[in-house]
Amino acid sequence: MAKNFVNRIVISTCLSLPLIALTALSSLADVITISVINNSGKKMTAVYISPPDQEDWGDNELPEAIADREKQDFEWEQADYGGSNAGCIFDVRAEYEDGKSTDLSDVDLCSEASLNFK
């Protein structure tokens, strides 16, 4: 009887391990590291991310300005933009010290590891 009980515990533990691993991976998937590459010829002062159906760009994602021909990595939390149900497609805007900007439309941030602004 005790052997049967132990076998059930071992089997149920083995069956639950893949579920625990999948849960841990899905929670990590909400934080994405993005590299912003500035090839614009001028200093980049801000990067904004917004869902395509919104007009408000939200907060600047850059911790500091990026010089020309430089890159900066930052972590982007998908949950800040409507959670994982919001999808991965976003518009991205870079602003420069001269007040001009460059927009990238419909960028898949879940698959794009870097954003190159020219």
XYZ file of N, CA and C in Angstrom, residues 4-78:
225
model
N 2.573 1.763 -3.364
C 1.637 2.281 -4.357
C 1.457 3.793 -4.191
N 1.381 4.241 -2.947
C 1.251 5.671 -2.652
C 2.487 6.449 -3.124
N 3.673 5.923 -2.833
C 4.928 6.563 -3.250
C 5.011 6.617 -4.778
N 4.612 5.550 -5.446
C 4.620 5.538 -6.914
C 3.716 6.630 -7.480
N 2.563 6.813 -6.879
C 1.641 7.864 -7.351
C 2.242 9.256 -7.160
N 2.907 9.461 -6.050
C 3.545 10.763 -5.804
C 4.656 11.013 -6.821
N 5.467 10.021 -7.077
C 6.562 10.160 -8.052
C 6.005 10.445 -9.437
N 4.991 9.721 -9.837
C 4.401 9.924 -11.170
C 3.770 11.308 -11.273
N 3.031 11.734 -10.269
C 2.395 13.056 -10.338
C 3.438 14.171 -10.324
N 4.532 13.994 -9.595
C 5.609 14.992 -9.583
C 6.255 15.089 -10.955
N 6.528 13.944 -11.574
C 7.153 13.940 -12.902
C 6.253 14.573 -13.960
N 4.960 14.350 -13.837
C 4.025 14.932 -14.799
C 3.862 16.442 -14.622
N 4.058 16.944 -13.416
C 3.865 18.375 -13.171
C 5.101 19.212 -13.495
N 6.282 18.618 -13.553
C 7.500 19.387 -13.825
C 7.463 20.143 -15.153
N 7.011 19.531 -16.261
C 6.941 20.313 -17.506
C 6.018 21.520 -17.403
N 4.924 21.398 -16.666
C 4.017 22.536 -16.497
C 4.671 23.668 -15.729
N 5.446 23.328 -14.715
C 6.162 24.349 -13.942
C 7.176 25.055 -14.833
N 7.898 24.303 -15.648
C 8.888 24.892 -16.547
C 8.232 25.805 -17.568
N 7.111 25.397 -18.142
C 6.411 26.235 -19.120
C 5.886 27.513 -18.478
N 5.404 27.436 -17.267
C 4.923 28.625 -16.562
C 6.059 29.603 -16.317
N 7.215 29.098 -15.922
C 8.371 29.969 -15.681
C 8.814 30.632 -16.970
N 8.849 29.902 -18.077
C 9.266 30.485 -19.353
C 8.279 31.534 -19.837
N 6.988 31.298 -19.660
C 6.015 32.280 -20.139
C 6.092 33.579 -19.351
N 6.448 33.524 -18.068
C 6.576 34.758 -17.301
C 7.831 35.518 -17.711
N 8.876 34.820 -18.136
C 10.086 35.492 -18.602
C 9.897 36.106 -19.981
N 8.967 35.587 -20.761
C 8.768 36.068 -22.121
C 8.203 37.481 -22.164
N 7.683 37.982 -21.064
C 7.095 39.313 -21.045
C 8.138 40.420 -20.981
N 9.395 40.105 -20.654
C 10.467 41.097 -20.620
C 11.377 40.824 -21.815
N 11.515 41.821 -22.666
C 12.273 41.669 -23.905
C 13.412 42.679 -23.913
N 14.616 42.231 -24.263
C 15.746 43.143 -24.402
C 15.806 43.618 -25.852
N 15.820 44.923 -26.015
C 15.848 45.536 -27.343
C 17.098 46.395 -27.454
N 17.793 46.271 -28.579
C 18.942 47.125 -28.874
C 18.481 48.228 -29.819
N 18.729 49.464 -29.436
C 18.425 50.601 -30.291
C 19.744 51.078 -30.883
N 19.817 51.081 -32.208
C 21.033 51.476 -32.924
C 20.770 52.809 -33.608
N 21.613 53.781 -33.310
C 21.450 55.120 -33.866
C 22.432 55.331 -35.015
N 21.929 55.273 -36.234
C 22.725 55.561 -37.430
C 22.137 56.762 -38.166
N 21.630 57.713 -37.408
C 20.903 58.851 -37.984
C 21.800 60.033 -38.348
N 23.004 60.070 -37.817
C 23.867 61.214 -38.035
C 23.692 62.299 -36.981
N 22.820 62.059 -35.998
C 22.602 63.039 -34.932
C 22.307 62.317 -33.627
N 22.346 63.039 -32.532
C 22.118 62.452 -31.211
C 20.641 62.117 -31.034
N 20.355 60.863 -30.601
C 18.992 60.419 -30.333
C 18.691 60.690 -28.857
N 17.593 61.373 -28.603
C 17.254 61.756 -27.234
C 16.112 60.955 -26.625
N 15.306 60.280 -27.456
C 14.156 59.556 -26.921
C 13.724 58.433 -27.866
N 13.156 57.384 -27.271
C 12.505 56.314 -28.021
C 11.175 56.032 -27.325
N 10.115 56.011 -28.119
C 8.776 55.767 -27.598
C 8.187 54.526 -28.268
N 7.400 53.768 -27.506
C 6.745 52.566 -28.022
C 5.255 52.694 -27.746
N 4.454 52.388 -28.770
C 3.012 52.521 -28.627
C 2.303 51.450 -29.459
N 1.188 50.919 -28.964
C 0.387 50.036 -29.814
C -0.071 50.808 -31.059
N -0.192 50.134 -32.200
C -0.538 50.829 -33.454
C -1.847 51.605 -33.422
N -2.781 51.205 -32.569
C -4.082 51.877 -32.558
C -4.164 53.043 -31.575
N -3.042 53.429 -30.959
C -3.043 54.548 -30.017
C -2.239 55.714 -30.574
N -2.688 56.910 -30.247
C -1.984 58.109 -30.699
C -0.963 58.605 -29.679
N -1.118 58.227 -28.420
C -0.209 58.655 -27.359
C 1.034 57.777 -27.358
N 2.224 58.393 -27.373
C 3.479 57.643 -27.413
C 3.931 57.176 -26.040
N 3.409 57.725 -24.981
C 3.813 57.277 -23.647
C 5.149 57.854 -23.228
N 5.880 57.114 -22.384
C 7.123 57.592 -21.789
C 8.337 57.250 -22.653
N 9.376 58.056 -22.499
C 10.654 57.809 -23.159
C 11.276 56.545 -22.564
N 11.666 55.599 -23.410
C 12.242 54.332 -22.954
C 13.760 54.402 -22.752
N 14.415 55.439 -23.271
C 15.872 55.521 -23.160
C 16.293 56.089 -21.808
N 17.212 55.420 -21.127
C 17.721 55.964 -19.875
C 18.646 57.157 -20.106
N 19.279 57.217 -21.270
C 20.135 58.360 -21.628
C 20.219 58.467 -23.140
N 20.617 59.633 -23.631
C 20.709 59.862 -25.073
C 21.740 58.931 -25.709
N 21.541 58.672 -27.010
C 22.452 57.803 -27.756
C 23.144 58.640 -28.825
N 24.468 58.674 -28.800
C 25.235 59.398 -29.813
C 25.109 58.691 -31.156
N 25.405 59.412 -32.232
C 25.391 58.814 -33.561
C 26.384 57.650 -33.627
N 25.999 56.595 -34.314
C 26.806 55.378 -34.505
C 27.018 54.607 -33.204
N 26.128 54.812 -32.248
C 26.183 54.087 -30.983
C 24.909 53.257 -30.844
N 24.918 52.346 -29.888
C 23.716 51.557 -29.594
C 23.513 51.492 -28.095
N 22.267 51.247 -27.725
C 21.935 51.120 -26.319
C 20.896 50.007 -26.172
N 21.104 49.149 -25.188
C 20.156 48.080 -24.892
C 19.270 48.503 -23.731
N 18.006 48.124 -23.805
C 17.131 48.334 -22.664
C 16.113 47.208 -22.609
N 15.604 46.977 -21.429
C 14.581 45.957 -21.254
C 13.217 46.600 -21.403
N 12.400 45.962 -22.213
C 11.056 46.435 -22.490
C 10.083 45.429 -21.912
N 9.172 45.898 -21.073
C 8.194 45.011 -20.461
C 6.873 45.118 -21.192
N 6.527 44.028 -21.842
C 5.310 43.981 -22.634
C 4.078 44.274 -21.779
